[in-house]
Amino acid sequence: SQQGEEDPQALSIQEGENATMNCSYKTSINNLQWYRQNSGRGLVHLILIRSNEREKHSGRLRVTLDTSKKSSSLLITASRAADTASYFCAPSNDMRFGAGTRLTVKP
Amino acid sequence: DGGITQSPKYLFRKEGQNVTLSCEQNLNHDAMYWYRQDPGQGLRLIYYSQIVNDFQKGDIAEGYSVSREKKESFPLTVTSAQKNPTAFYLCASSIRDITMRGHTGELFFGEGSRLTVL
């Protein structure tokens, strides 16, 4: 099993600020994915970054990948109250998840 | 629209009763998964199925059972042997076995079923 471990466990910021959460994993990967879970809902796929990519953008999301350090980060810029959710990383190709980062964005 | 449907959304059960949670997908995915999530926690893998008529235990299979008679359906039965069944249950699917090389590993999730034992 090679589930990712997210850090911090919880993050609270003000609307408009940037939110950064990190993911560490243990073995080599082909890609890494980030998911979002709103309270009481299923997980939704946000973004995939391949092992030969160092950075990827999607709207207000920026994902980085450092395969030498076996780590990834997810940056949400100009956060909104609607970004309040839990965020999970998923190193390929594993079906297991860590505890996630619970992000709270205060209006 | 294509997707995964879980039902019921909320379910109450008396102690000692078995209950079955439904998971149906019309994505033509080979693989399906069941997870349990406790408040403020991550997802724990209960069972998974890589293909019809085959399934494997995950990390917390005790007290649960599944079947995979059709590609579209992967029901989960929470038996009376499960000591703490109150939880949020999530079903997911992927195009093929998530561990296969060349597979991006993207999982598609249902909206979950919340089971409460009274």
XYZ file of C-alpha atoms in Angstrom, chain A residues 1 3 30-31 33 35 37 39-45 48 50 88 92-100 102, chain B residues 9 33 35 37 40-43 45 48 58-59 88 90 97-100 103-107 109-111 114:
54
model
C 0.000 0.000 0.000
C -1.406 5.795 0.305
C 3.411 7.117 -12.300
C 1.140 9.971 -11.302
C -4.102 12.809 -7.977
C -9.493 14.848 -4.638
C -14.712 16.050 -0.438
C -18.975 17.509 4.029
C -21.299 14.525 3.710
C -20.579 14.023 0.003
C -18.466 11.787 -2.171
C -14.958 12.590 -3.330
C -14.508 14.541 -6.531
C -11.385 14.343 -8.683
C -3.815 14.654 -11.923
C 2.171 12.805 -13.969
C -7.004 14.005 -0.284
C -0.792 5.987 -8.287
C -1.921 3.362 -8.395
C -3.439 2.795 -5.021
C -6.995 2.559 -3.876
C -6.245 3.686 -0.334
C -6.425 7.179 1.112
C -4.909 9.042 4.013
C -6.806 11.155 6.536
C -6.859 14.241 4.315
C -9.638 19.658 6.366
C -28.746 8.080 1.303
C -14.731 -0.287 -4.377
C -15.022 2.532 1.693
C -15.533 6.888 6.630
C -13.362 13.549 10.768
C -11.439 10.567 9.416
C -10.137 9.388 6.093
C -11.473 6.537 3.960
C -11.117 0.214 2.204
C -12.974 -4.140 -3.907
C -9.738 -4.658 1.877
C -8.356 -3.504 5.194
C -20.629 6.983 6.170
C -18.763 5.433 -0.052
C -8.130 -2.304 -11.871
C -6.538 0.791 -10.349
C -3.278 -1.051 -9.749
C -2.730 -1.827 -13.426
C -4.099 3.276 -15.683
C -4.326 6.822 -14.428
C -5.965 5.572 -11.298
C -8.882 7.996 -11.281
C -11.734 6.944 -9.031
C -17.361 8.240 -6.278
C -21.018 8.031 -5.389
C -22.632 10.453 -2.958
C -25.030 7.220 5.990
